[in-house]
């Protein structure tokens, strides 16, 4: 039986790039900020808690984008992601030891991102959420 991992993720966009953070157990792979909901917790509360823990900032606003399914390239688990476009209350920073942030351009080829991030980037381009990225080349991290 395949393991299923449910998470709520934040799509933070700036200058055509998407904010990613290294995975907690795989520091060479970048994923979307966010995490699993605690039982009875709303998606908004989950994102507010996770963004404070991972990025040291709060949630200023959110808009539902879509639900994504991807098979994890790490352990083969099915990852079900509820994705929200979010605005932050402050400047994000990697506050947990051993984690790093990176703004990923949709056409970056020098960064390893999770299968979920690949799906999000393709969807975001199709939905016009990363229109600025189509007009500019990837930038150095």
Coordinates of C-alpha atoms in Angstrom, one line a residue:
X1 CA 0.0 0.0 0.0
X2 CA 1.3 3.4 -0.9
X3 CA 1.7 6.0 1.9
X4 CA -0.3 9.2 1.5
X5 CA 1.0 12.5 2.7
X6 CA -1.5 15.4 2.9
X7 CA -0.2 18.9 3.1
X8 CA -1.2 22.6 2.8
X9 CA 1.4 24.6 0.8
X10 CA 2.1 28.3 0.2
X11 CA 2.7 29.7 -3.3
X12 CA 4.7 32.9 -2.6
X13 CA 5.6 34.7 -5.9
X14 CA 8.0 37.6 -6.4
X15 CA 9.4 38.9 -9.7
X16 CA 8.2 35.8 -11.5
X17 CA 9.9 33.4 -9.1
X18 CA 8.4 31.0 -6.4
X19 CA 9.7 30.8 -2.9
X20 CA 11.0 27.3 -1.9
X21 CA 12.6 25.9 1.2
X22 CA 14.8 22.9 1.6
X23 CA 13.0 19.7 2.7
X24 CA 13.5 19.1 6.4
X25 CA 14.9 15.5 5.9
X26 CA 16.4 16.1 2.4
X27 CA 18.4 19.4 2.4
X28 CA 19.4 19.1 -1.2
X29 CA 15.7 19.2 -2.4
X30 CA 13.6 22.3 -2.4
X31 CA 9.9 22.2 -1.7
X32 CA 7.0 24.5 -1.1
X33 CA 6.6 26.1 2.3
X34 CA 3.8 24.5 4.4
X35 CA 3.0 21.2 6.0
X36 CA 0.3 18.9 7.3
X37 CA -2.8 20.2 9.1
X38 CA -3.3 19.3 12.7
X39 CA -6.7 17.5 13.2
X40 CA -9.5 20.1 13.2
X41 CA -7.2 22.9 11.9
X42 CA -8.3 25.0 8.9
X43 CA -6.0 25.4 6.0
X44 CA -5.5 29.1 6.9
X45 CA -4.4 28.2 10.4
X46 CA -2.1 25.5 9.1
X47 CA -0.4 27.9 6.8
X48 CA -0.1 30.6 9.5
X49 CA 1.5 28.1 11.8
X50 CA 3.8 26.6 9.2
X51 CA 5.0 29.9 7.8
X52 CA 5.8 31.2 11.2
X53 CA 7.8 28.0 12.0
X54 CA 9.6 27.8 8.6
X55 CA 9.9 31.4 7.4
X56 CA 9.6 33.5 10.6
X57 CA 6.7 35.5 9.1
X58 CA 2.9 35.4 9.2
X59 CA 0.1 35.1 6.7
X60 CA -1.3 38.4 5.4
X61 CA -3.7 36.9 2.9
X62 CA -4.4 33.8 0.9
X63 CA -6.3 32.6 -2.2
X64 CA -7.0 29.0 -3.0
X65 CA -5.2 27.9 -6.2
X66 CA -5.8 24.1 -6.6
X67 CA -5.2 20.6 -5.3
X68 CA -2.2 18.8 -6.7
X69 CA -1.3 15.1 -6.6
X70 CA 2.3 14.0 -7.1
X71 CA 4.3 10.9 -6.4
X72 CA 7.3 11.7 -4.1
X73 CA 10.6 11.2 -5.8
X74 CA 12.1 10.4 -2.4
X75 CA 10.0 7.6 -1.0
X76 CA 7.2 7.0 -3.6
X77 CA 4.5 8.3 -1.3
X78 CA 1.5 10.0 -2.8
X79 CA 1.6 13.7 -1.9
X80 CA -1.8 15.5 -1.9
X81 CA -1.2 19.2 -1.7
X82 CA -3.8 21.9 -1.2
X83 CA -2.1 25.0 -2.7
X84 CA -2.8 28.6 -1.7
X85 CA -1.3 31.8 -3.2
X86 CA -0.2 33.7 -0.1
X87 CA 1.0 37.2 0.9
X88 CA 3.4 37.3 3.8
X89 CA 3.5 39.8 6.7
X90 CA 7.2 40.2 6.5
X91 CA 10.4 39.2 4.7
X92 CA 10.9 35.4 4.8
X93 CA 14.0 33.8 6.3
X94 CA 15.0 30.2 6.9
X95 CA 14.6 30.1 10.7
X96 CA 15.1 26.4 11.3
X97 CA 18.7 25.1 11.5
X98 CA 19.9 23.4 8.3
X99 CA 17.2 24.8 6.0
X100 CA 17.6 27.3 3.2
X101 CA 15.3 29.4 1.1
X102 CA 15.5 29.9 -2.6
X103 CA 13.5 31.9 -5.1
X104 CA 13.0 29.5 -8.0
X105 CA 12.4 30.7 -11.6
X106 CA 10.2 28.3 -13.6
X107 CA 13.1 27.6 -16.0
X108 CA 15.8 27.2 -13.4
X109 CA 17.8 24.0 -14.2
X110 CA 20.4 24.3 -11.5
X111 CA 18.2 23.5 -8.5
X112 CA 16.6 20.2 -7.5
X113 CA 13.0 20.7 -6.6
X114 CA 10.4 18.2 -5.5
X115 CA 7.9 16.7 -7.9
X116 CA 5.2 18.8 -6.3
X117 CA 7.1 22.0 -7.1
X118 CA 7.4 20.9 -10.7
X119 CA 3.6 20.5 -10.9
X120 CA 3.0 23.8 -9.2
X121 CA 5.4 25.7 -11.5
X122 CA 3.7 24.3 -14.6
X123 CA 0.2 25.1 -13.3
X124 CA 1.2 28.6 -12.1
X125 CA 2.5 29.4 -15.6
X126 CA -0.7 28.1 -17.2
X127 CA -2.8 30.1 -14.8
X128 CA -0.9 33.3 -15.5
X129 CA 0.5 33.5 -11.9
X130 CA 4.1 33.7 -13.1
X131 CA 3.7 35.9 -16.2
X132 CA 6.7 38.0 -15.3
X133 CA 8.9 34.8 -15.4
X134 CA 8.1 34.4 -19.1
X135 CA 9.7 37.7 -19.9
X136 CA 13.0 37.3 -18.0
X137 CA 15.6 34.6 -17.8
X138 CA 16.4 32.7 -14.6
X139 CA 18.6 34.7 -12.2
X140 CA 21.3 33.4 -9.9
X141 CA 20.1 32.4 -6.4

